[in-house]
CSV table of C-alpha atoms in Angstrom, one decimal:
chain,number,residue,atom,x,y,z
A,1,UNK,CA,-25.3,37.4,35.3
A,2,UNK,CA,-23.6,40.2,37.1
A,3,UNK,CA,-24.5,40.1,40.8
A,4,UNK,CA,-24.6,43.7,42.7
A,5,UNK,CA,-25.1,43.7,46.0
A,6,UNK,CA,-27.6,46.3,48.2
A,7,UNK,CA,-25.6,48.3,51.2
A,8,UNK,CA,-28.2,49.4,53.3
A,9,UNK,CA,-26.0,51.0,55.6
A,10,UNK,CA,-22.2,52.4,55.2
A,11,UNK,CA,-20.9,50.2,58.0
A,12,UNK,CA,-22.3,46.7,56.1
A,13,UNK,CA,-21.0,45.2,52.7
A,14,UNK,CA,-22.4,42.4,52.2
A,15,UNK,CA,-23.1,40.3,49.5
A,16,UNK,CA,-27.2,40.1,48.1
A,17,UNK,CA,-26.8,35.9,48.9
A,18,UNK,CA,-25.5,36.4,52.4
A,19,UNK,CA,-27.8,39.3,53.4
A,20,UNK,CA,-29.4,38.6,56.2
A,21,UNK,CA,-27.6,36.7,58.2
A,22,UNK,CA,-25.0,37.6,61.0
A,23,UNK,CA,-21.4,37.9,59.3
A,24,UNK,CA,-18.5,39.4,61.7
A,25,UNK,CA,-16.6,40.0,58.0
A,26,UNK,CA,-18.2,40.1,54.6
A,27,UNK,CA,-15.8,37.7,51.9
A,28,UNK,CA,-14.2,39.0,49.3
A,29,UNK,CA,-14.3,38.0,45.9
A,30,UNK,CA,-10.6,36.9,44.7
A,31,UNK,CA,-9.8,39.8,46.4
A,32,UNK,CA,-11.6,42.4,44.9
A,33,UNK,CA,-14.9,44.1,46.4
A,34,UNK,CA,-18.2,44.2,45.0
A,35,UNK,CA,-20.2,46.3,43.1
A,36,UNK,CA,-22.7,47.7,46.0
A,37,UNK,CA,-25.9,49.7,45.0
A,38,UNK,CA,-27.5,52.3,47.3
A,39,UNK,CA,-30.6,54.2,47.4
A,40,UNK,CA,-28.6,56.9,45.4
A,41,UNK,CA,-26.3,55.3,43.4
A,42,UNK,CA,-23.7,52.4,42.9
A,43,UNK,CA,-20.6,52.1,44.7
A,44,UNK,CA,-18.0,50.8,41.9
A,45,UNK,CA,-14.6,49.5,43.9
A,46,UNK,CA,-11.5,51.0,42.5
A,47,UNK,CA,-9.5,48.9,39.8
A,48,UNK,CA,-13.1,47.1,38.8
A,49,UNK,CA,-12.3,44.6,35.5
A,50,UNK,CA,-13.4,45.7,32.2
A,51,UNK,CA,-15.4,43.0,31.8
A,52,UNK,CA,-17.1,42.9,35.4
A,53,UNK,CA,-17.7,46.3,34.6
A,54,UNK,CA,-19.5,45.5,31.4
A,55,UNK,CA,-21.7,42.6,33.0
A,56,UNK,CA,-22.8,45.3,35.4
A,57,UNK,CA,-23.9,47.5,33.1
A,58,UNK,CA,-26.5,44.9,31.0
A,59,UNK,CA,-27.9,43.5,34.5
A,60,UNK,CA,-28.8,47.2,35.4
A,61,UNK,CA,-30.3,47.9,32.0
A,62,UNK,CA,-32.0,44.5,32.5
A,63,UNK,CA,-33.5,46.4,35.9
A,64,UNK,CA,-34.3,49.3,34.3
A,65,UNK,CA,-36.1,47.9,31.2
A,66,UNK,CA,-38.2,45.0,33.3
A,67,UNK,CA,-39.1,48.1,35.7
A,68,UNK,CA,-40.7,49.9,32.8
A,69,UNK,CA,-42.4,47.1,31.8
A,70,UNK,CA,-43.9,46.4,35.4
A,71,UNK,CA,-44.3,49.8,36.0
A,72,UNK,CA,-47.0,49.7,33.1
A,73,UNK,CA,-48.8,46.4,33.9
A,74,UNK,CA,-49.3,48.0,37.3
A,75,UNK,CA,-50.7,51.2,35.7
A,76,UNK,CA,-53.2,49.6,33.7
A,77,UNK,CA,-54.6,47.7,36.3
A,78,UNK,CA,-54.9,50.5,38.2
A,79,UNK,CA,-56.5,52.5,35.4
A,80,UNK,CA,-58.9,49.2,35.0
A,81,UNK,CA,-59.5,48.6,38.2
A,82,UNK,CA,-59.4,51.7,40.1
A,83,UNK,CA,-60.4,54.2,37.4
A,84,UNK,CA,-62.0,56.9,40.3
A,85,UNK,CA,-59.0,56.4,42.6
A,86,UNK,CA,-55.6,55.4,40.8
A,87,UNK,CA,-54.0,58.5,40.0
A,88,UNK,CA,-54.1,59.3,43.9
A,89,UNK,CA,-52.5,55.7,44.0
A,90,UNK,CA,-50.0,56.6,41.7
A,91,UNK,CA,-49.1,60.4,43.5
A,92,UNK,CA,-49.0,58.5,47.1
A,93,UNK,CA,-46.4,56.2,45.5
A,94,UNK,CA,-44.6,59.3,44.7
A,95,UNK,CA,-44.4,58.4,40.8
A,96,UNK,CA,-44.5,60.6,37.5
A,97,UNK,CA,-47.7,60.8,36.2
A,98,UNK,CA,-47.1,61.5,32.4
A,99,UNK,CA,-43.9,59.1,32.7
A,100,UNK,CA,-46.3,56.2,33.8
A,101,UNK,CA,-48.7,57.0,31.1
A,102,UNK,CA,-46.6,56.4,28.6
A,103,UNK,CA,-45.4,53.2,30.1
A,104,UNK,CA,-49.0,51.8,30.1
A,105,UNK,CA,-49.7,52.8,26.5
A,106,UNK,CA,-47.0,50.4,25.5
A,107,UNK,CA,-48.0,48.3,28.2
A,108,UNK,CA,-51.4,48.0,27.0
A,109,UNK,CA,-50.5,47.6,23.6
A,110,UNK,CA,-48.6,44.2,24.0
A,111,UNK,CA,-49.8,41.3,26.0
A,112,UNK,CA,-47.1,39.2,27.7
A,113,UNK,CA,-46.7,36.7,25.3
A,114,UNK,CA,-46.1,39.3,22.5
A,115,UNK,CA,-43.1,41.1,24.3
A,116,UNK,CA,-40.1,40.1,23.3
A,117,UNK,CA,-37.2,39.2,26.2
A,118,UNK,CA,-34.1,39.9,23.8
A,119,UNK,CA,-35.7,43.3,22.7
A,120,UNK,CA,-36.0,46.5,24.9
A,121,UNK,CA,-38.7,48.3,26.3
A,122,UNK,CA,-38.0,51.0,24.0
A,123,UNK,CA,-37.9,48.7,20.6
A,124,UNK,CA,-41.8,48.3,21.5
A,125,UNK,CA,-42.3,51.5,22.3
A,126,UNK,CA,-40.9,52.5,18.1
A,127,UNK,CA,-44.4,50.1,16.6
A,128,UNK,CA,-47.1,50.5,19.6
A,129,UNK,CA,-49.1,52.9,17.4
A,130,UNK,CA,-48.8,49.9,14.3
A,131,UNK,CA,-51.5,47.8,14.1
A,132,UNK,CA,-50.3,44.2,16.2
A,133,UNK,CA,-49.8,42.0,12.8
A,134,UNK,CA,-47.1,44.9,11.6
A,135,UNK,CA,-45.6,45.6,14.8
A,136,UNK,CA,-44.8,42.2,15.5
A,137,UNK,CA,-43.0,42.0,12.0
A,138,UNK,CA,-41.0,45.2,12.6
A,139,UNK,CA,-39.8,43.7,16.1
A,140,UNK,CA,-39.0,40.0,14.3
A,141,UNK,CA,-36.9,42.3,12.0
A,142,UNK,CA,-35.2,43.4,15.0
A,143,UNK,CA,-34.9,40.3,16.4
A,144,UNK,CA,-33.7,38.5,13.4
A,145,UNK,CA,-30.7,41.4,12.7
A,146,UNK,CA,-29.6,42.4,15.7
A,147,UNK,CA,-31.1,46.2,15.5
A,148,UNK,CA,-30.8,48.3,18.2
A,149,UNK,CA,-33.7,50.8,19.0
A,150,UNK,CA,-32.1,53.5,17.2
A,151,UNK,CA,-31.6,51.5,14.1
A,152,UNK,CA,-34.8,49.9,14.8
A,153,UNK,CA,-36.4,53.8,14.5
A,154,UNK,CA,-34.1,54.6,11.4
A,155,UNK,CA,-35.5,51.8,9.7
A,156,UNK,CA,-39.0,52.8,10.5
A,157,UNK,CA,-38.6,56.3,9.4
A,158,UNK,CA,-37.1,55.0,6.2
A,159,UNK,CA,-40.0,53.0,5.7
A,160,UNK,CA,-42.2,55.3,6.5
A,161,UNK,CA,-40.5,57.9,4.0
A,162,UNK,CA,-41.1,55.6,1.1
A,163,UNK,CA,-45.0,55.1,1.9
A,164,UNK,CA,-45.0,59.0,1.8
A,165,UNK,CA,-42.9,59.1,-1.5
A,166,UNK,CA,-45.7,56.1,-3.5
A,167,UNK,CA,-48.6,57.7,-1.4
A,168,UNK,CA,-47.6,62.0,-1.9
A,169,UNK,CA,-51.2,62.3,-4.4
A,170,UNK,CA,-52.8,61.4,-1.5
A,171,UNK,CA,-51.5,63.7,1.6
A,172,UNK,CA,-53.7,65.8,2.9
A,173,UNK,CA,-52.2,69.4,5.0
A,174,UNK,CA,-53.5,70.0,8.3
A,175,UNK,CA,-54.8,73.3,8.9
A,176,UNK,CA,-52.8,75.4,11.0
A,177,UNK,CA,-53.3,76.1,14.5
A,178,UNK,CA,-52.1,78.8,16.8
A,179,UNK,CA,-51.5,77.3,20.5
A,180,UNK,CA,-50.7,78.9,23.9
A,181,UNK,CA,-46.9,78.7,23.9
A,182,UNK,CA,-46.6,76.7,27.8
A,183,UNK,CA,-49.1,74.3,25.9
A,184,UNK,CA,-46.4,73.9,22.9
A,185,UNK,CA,-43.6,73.6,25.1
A,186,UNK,CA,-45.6,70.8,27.6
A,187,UNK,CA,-46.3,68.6,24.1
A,188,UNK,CA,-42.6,69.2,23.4
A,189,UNK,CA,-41.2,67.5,26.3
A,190,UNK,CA,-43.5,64.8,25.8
A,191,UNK,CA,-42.3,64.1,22.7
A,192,UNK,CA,-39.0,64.5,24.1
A,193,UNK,CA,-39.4,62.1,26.7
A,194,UNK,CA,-40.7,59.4,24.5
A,195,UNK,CA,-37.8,60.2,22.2
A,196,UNK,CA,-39.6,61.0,19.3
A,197,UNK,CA,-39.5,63.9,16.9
A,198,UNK,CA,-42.1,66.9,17.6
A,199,UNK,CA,-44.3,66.3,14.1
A,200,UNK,CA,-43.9,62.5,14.5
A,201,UNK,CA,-45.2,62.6,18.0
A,202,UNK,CA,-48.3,64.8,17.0
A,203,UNK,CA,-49.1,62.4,14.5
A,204,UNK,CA,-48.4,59.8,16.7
A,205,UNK,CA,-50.8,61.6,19.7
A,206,UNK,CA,-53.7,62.4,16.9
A,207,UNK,CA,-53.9,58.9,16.1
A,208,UNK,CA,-54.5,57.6,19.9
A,209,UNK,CA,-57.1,59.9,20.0
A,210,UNK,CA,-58.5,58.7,16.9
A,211,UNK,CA,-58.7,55.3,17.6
A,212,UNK,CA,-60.2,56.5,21.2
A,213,UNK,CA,-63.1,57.7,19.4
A,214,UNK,CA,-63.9,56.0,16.5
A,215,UNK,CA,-61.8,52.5,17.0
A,216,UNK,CA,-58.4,51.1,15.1
């Protein structure tokens, strides 16, 4: 795994496994410096190898997707635990709201030992609104062929289309609504943040709701 190091301070580059301790000189590695993270951003040395490069890139994805995934445990708990208090929790730790939310949806939707480690964050994110026994067959399809989240989604919405195609008798139209256009525009970026189209992410929001009221 690709090791990045934390520079605290512009005058200090040392290495995460030597951190710590009192070095007159920090070592360099065949002669080439480390990658060095920062509160803002990485610090890439000039002349990096292609493939040090790479290895770089999955660790920080492997940061970013285990962060999601902790980021929702933490909010449910909080919901569960501290239902009169954790949102006050959540703006003292100076977090997005509507961003956590969705993290603890999926969250709450798959127990540890139903999360895959070889998929993404966002693979089970695609099947949290399937019920368990067919979301855990979509993502062993992922598994099992390699399928990124994109194709992952593809293959879902071609699915999807071919229920609609043997089911069309039985569609039903929703009757139209007018809404305040700031209200529109909020449920827009919501579904733009979860990566989803508009009408799927309606369908997607009126079936939460459903199963709030009535049950799965």
């Amino acid at each position: 795994m690709q090791q990045i190091a934390r520079d605290d301070q512009d005058d200090r580059r040392l290495p995460v496994s030597r951190r710590g301790a009192a070095r007159s000189a920090p070592r360099r590695d065949s002669g080439q410096e480390r990658i060095l993270t920062t509160r803002v951003g990485l610090k890439i040395p000039v002349g990096l190898p292609y493939d040090r490069w790479q290895k770089a890139g999955a660790h920080i994805f492997q940061i970013a997707d285990s962060s999601a995934w902790c980021l929702g445990d933490w909010m449910v708990y909080g919901q569960e635990r501290y239902a009169d208090r954790y949102q006050t929790g959540v703006q003292a730790a100076g977090l997005d709201y509507q961003t956590l939310r969705n993290y603890a949806w999926v969250a709450r939707h798959f127990e540890l030992w139903r999360r895959r480690e070889e998929l993404s964050f966002g693979h089970h994110a695609e099947v949290t609104s399937l019920p368990p026994a067919e979301a855990d067959a979509w993502l062993d399809r992922a598994e099992q062929h390699g399928w990124s989240r994109n194709q992952l989604r593809a293959q879902l919405r071609q699915s999807r289309q071919g229920n609609r195609a043997v089911s069309a008798p039985e569609r039903a139209s929703l009757p139209r609504i007018s809404a305040p256009s700031d209200r529109v525009e909020r449920w827009r970026e919501a579904a733009s943040r979860m990566e989803r189209d508009f009408e799927e992410w309606i369908l997607v929001a009126l079936d939460r709701a459903a199963a709030h009221e009535i049950g799965p």
